[in-house]
PDB file of C-alpha atoms and ligand atoms in Angstrom:
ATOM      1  CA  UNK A   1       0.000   0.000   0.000  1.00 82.00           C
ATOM      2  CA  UNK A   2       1.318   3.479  -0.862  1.00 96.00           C
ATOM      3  CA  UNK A   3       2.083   6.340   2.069  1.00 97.00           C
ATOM      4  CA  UNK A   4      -0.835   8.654   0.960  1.00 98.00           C
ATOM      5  CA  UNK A   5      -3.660   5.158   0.946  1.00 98.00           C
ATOM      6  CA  UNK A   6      -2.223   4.088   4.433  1.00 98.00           C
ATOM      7  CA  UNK A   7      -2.443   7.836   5.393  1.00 98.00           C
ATOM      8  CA  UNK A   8      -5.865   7.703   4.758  1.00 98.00           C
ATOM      9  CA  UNK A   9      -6.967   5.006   6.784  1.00 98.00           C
ATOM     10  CA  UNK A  10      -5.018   6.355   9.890  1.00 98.00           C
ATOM     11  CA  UNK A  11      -7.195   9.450   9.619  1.00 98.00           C
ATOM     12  CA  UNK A  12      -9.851   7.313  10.712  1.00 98.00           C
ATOM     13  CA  UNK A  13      -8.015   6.235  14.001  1.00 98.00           C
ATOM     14  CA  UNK A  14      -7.627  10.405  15.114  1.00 98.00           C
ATOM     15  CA  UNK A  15      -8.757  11.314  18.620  1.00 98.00           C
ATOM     16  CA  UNK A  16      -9.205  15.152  17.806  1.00 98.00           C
ATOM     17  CA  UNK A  17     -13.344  15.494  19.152  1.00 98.00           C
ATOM     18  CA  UNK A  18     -12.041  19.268  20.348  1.00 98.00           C
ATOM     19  CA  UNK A  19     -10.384  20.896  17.306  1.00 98.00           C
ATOM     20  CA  UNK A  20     -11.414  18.503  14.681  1.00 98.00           C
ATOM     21  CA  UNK A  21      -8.988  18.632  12.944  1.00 98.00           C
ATOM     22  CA  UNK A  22      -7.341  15.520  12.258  1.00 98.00           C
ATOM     23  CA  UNK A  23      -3.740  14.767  11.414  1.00 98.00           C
ATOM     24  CA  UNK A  24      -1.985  11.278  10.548  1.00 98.00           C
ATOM     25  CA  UNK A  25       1.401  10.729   9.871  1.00 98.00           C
ATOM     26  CA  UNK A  26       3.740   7.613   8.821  1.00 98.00           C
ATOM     27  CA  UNK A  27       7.715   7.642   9.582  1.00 98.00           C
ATOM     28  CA  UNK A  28       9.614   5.589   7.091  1.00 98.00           C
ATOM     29  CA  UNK A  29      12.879   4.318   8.388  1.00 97.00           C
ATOM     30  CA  UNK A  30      15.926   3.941   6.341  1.00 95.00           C
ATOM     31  CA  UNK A  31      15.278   0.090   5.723  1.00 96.00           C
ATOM     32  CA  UNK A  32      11.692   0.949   4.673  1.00 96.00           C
ATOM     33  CA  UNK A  33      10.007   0.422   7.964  1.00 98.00           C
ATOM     34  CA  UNK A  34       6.982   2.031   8.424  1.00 98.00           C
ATOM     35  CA  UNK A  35       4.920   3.634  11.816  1.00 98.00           C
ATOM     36  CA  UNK A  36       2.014   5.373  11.474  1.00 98.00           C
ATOM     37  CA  UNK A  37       0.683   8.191  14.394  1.00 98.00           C
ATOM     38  CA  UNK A  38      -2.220   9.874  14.775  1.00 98.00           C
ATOM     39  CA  UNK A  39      -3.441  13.202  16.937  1.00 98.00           C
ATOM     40  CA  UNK A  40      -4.939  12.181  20.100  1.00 98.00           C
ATOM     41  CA  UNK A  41      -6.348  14.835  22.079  1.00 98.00           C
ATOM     42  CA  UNK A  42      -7.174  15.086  25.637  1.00 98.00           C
ATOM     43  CA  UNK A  43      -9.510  17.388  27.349  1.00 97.00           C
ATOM     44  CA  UNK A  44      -6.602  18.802  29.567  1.00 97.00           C
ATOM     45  CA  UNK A  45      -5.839  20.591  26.372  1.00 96.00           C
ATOM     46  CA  UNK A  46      -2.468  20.584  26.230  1.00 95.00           C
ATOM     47  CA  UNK A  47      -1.393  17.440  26.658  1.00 96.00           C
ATOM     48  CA  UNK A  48      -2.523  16.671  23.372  1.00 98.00           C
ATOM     49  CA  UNK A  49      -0.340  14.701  21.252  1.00 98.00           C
ATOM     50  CA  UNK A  50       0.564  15.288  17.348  1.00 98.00           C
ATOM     51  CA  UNK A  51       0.645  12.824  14.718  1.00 98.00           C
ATOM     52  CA  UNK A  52       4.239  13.196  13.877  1.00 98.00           C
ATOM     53  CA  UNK A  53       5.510  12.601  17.365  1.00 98.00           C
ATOM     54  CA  UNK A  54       3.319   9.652  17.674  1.00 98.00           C
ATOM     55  CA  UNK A  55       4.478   8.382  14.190  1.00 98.00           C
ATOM     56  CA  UNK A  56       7.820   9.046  15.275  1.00 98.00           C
ATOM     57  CA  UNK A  57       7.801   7.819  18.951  1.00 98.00           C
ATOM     58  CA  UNK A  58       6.335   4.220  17.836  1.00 98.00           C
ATOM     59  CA  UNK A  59       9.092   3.696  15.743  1.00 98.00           C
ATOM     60  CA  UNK A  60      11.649   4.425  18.544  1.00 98.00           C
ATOM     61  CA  UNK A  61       9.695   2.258  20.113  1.00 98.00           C
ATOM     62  CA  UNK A  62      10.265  -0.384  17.839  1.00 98.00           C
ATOM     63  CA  UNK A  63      14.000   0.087  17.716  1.00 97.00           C
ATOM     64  CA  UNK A  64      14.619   2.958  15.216  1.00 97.00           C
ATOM     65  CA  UNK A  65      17.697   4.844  16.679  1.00 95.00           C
ATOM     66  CA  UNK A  66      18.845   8.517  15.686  1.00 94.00           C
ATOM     67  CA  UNK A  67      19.388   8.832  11.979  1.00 94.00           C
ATOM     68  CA  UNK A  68      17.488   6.152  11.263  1.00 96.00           C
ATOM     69  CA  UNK A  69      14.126   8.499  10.533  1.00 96.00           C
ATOM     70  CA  UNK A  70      14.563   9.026   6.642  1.00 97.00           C
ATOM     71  CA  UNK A  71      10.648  10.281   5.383  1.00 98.00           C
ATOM     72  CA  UNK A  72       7.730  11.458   7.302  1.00 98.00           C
ATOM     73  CA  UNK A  73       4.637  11.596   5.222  1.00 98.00           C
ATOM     74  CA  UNK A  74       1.674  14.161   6.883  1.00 98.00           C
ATOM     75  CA  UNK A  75      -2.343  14.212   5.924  1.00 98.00           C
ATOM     76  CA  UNK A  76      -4.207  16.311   7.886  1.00 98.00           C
ATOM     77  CA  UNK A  77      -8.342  17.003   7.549  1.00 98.00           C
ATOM     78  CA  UNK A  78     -10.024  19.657   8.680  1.00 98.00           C
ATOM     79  CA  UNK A  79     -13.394  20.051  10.456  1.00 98.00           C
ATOM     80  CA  UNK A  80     -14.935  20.643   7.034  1.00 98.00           C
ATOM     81  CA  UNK A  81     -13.695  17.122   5.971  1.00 97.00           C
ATOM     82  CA  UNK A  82     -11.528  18.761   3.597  1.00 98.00           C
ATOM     83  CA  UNK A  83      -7.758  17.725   3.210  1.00 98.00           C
ATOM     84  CA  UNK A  84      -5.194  20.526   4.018  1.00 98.00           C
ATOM     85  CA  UNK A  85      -1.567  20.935   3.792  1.00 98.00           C
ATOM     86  CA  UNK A  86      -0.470  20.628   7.641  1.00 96.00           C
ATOM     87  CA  UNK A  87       3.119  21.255   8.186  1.00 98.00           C
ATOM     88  CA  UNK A  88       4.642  20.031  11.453  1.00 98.00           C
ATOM     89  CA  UNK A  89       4.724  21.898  13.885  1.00 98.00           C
ATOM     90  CA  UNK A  90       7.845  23.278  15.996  1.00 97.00           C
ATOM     91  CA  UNK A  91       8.108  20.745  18.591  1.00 97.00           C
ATOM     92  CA  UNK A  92       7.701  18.005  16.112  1.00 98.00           C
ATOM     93  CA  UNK A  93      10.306  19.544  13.698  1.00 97.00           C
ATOM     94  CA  UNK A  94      12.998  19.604  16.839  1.00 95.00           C
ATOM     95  CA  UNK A  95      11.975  15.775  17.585  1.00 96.00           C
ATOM     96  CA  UNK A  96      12.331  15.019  13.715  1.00 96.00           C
ATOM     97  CA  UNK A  97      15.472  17.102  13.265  1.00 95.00           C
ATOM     98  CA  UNK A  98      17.140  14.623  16.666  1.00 93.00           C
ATOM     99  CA  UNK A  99      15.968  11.333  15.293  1.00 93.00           C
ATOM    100  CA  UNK A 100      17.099  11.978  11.522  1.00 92.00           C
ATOM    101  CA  UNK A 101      19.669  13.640   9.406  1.00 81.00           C
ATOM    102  CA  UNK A 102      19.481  16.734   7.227  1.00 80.00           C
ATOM    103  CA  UNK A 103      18.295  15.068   4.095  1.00 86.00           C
ATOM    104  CA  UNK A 104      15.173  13.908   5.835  1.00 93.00           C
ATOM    105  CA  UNK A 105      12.140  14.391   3.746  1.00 97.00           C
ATOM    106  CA  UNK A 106       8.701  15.474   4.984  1.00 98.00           C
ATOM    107  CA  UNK A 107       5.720  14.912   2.981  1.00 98.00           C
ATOM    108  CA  UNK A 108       2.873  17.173   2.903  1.00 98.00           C
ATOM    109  CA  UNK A 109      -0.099  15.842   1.258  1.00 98.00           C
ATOM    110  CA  UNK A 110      -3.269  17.751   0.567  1.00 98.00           C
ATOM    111  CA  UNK A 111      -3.903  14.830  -2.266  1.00 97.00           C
ATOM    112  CA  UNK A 112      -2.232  12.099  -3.771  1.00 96.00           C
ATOM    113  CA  UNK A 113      -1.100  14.165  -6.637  1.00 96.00           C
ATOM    114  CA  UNK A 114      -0.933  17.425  -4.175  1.00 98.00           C
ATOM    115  CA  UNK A 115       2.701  16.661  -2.007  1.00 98.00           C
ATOM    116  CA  UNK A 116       5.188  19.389  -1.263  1.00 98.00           C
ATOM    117  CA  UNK A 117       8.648  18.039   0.060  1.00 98.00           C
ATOM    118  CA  UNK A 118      10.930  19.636   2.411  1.00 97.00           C
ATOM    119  CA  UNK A 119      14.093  18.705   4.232  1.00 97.00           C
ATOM    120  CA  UNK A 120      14.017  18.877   7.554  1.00 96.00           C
ATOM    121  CA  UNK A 121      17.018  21.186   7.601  1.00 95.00           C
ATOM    122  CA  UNK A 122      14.596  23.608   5.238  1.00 96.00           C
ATOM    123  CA  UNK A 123      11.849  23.277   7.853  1.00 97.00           C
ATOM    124  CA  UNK A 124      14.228  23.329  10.793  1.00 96.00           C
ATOM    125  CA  UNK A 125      17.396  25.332   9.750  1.00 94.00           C
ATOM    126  CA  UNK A 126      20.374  25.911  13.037  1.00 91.00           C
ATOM    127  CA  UNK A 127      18.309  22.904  14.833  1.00 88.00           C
ATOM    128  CA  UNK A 128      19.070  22.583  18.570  1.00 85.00           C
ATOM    129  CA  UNK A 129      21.246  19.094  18.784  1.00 72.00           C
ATOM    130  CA  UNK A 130      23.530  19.310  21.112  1.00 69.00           C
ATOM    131  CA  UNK A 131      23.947  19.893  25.005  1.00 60.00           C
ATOM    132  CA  UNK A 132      27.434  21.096  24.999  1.00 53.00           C
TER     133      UNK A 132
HETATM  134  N1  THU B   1      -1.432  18.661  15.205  1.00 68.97           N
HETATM  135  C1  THU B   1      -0.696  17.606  14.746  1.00 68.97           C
HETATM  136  O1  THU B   1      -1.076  16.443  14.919  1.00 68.97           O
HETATM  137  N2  THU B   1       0.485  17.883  14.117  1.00 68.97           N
HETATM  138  C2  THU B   1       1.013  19.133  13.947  1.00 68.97           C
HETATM  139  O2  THU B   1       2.125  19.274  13.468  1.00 68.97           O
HETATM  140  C3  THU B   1       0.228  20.296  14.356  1.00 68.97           C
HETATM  141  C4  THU B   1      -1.052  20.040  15.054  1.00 68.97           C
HETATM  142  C5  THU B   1      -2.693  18.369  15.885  1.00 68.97           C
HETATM  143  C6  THU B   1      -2.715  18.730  17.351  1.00 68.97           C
HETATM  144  C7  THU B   1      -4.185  18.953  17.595  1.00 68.97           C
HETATM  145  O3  THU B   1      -4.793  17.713  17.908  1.00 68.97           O
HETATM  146  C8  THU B   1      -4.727  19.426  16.251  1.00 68.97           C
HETATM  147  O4  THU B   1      -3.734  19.111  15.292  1.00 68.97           O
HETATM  148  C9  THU B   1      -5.019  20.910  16.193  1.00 68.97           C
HETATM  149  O5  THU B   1      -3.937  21.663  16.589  1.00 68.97           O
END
């Protein structure tokens, strides 16, 4: 099954009954492995989760190890039902930018024919990645 296909069944699996607007995501490892992540919300507003950390987090829960994130892939629907180009937001582009390298690739849908593809070092230039 493609990204953009398995993207849209995720969207189904979104916890987002306060916004509405629903996001799903799928990391791609560098040996093709694949996690999907969706939004879950939670009343206590913000401990909300996004998609891309969730994506992200169950493959480091599999085993993926820093530099091993190589694609994200994004869909996000709005409350209208209609699909929208969702870039990741700041905290997710920090987690990305740890777990990958520079040529990561993140994939915005708003169709299957609609992506726009930037590096995270585009979407996250000077990233924060070390404590020294
Ligand atoms: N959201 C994501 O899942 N990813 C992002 O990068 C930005 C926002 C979610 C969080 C919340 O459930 C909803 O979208 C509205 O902000």
């Amino acid at each position: 099954m493609n990204h953009f296909d398995r993207l849209r069944e995720l969207i189904d699996n979104c916890y987002a009954p306060y916004s509405k607007f629903r996001v799903a995501s799928i990391a791609v490892l560098e040996d093709d492995r694949t996690y999907g992540g969706v939004n879950v919300e939670s009343v206590a507003y913000p401990t909300t989760m996004c998609a891309e950390r969730n994506a992200i987090f169950h493959s480091v829960t599999e085993g993926a190890k820093p530099g091993d994130i190589a694609e994200v892939h994004i869909l996000a629907v709005n409350g209208e039902g209609e699909c929208v180009k969702a870039y990741p937001c700041g905290a997710c582009r920090q987690v990305i930018a740890e777990l990958s390298r520079n040529a990561a690739k993140i994939h915005i849908y708003r169709s299957r024919e609609d992506v726009t593809v930037h590096s995270i070092a585009d979407l996250l230039p000077h990233a924060f990645d070390s404590l020294e």
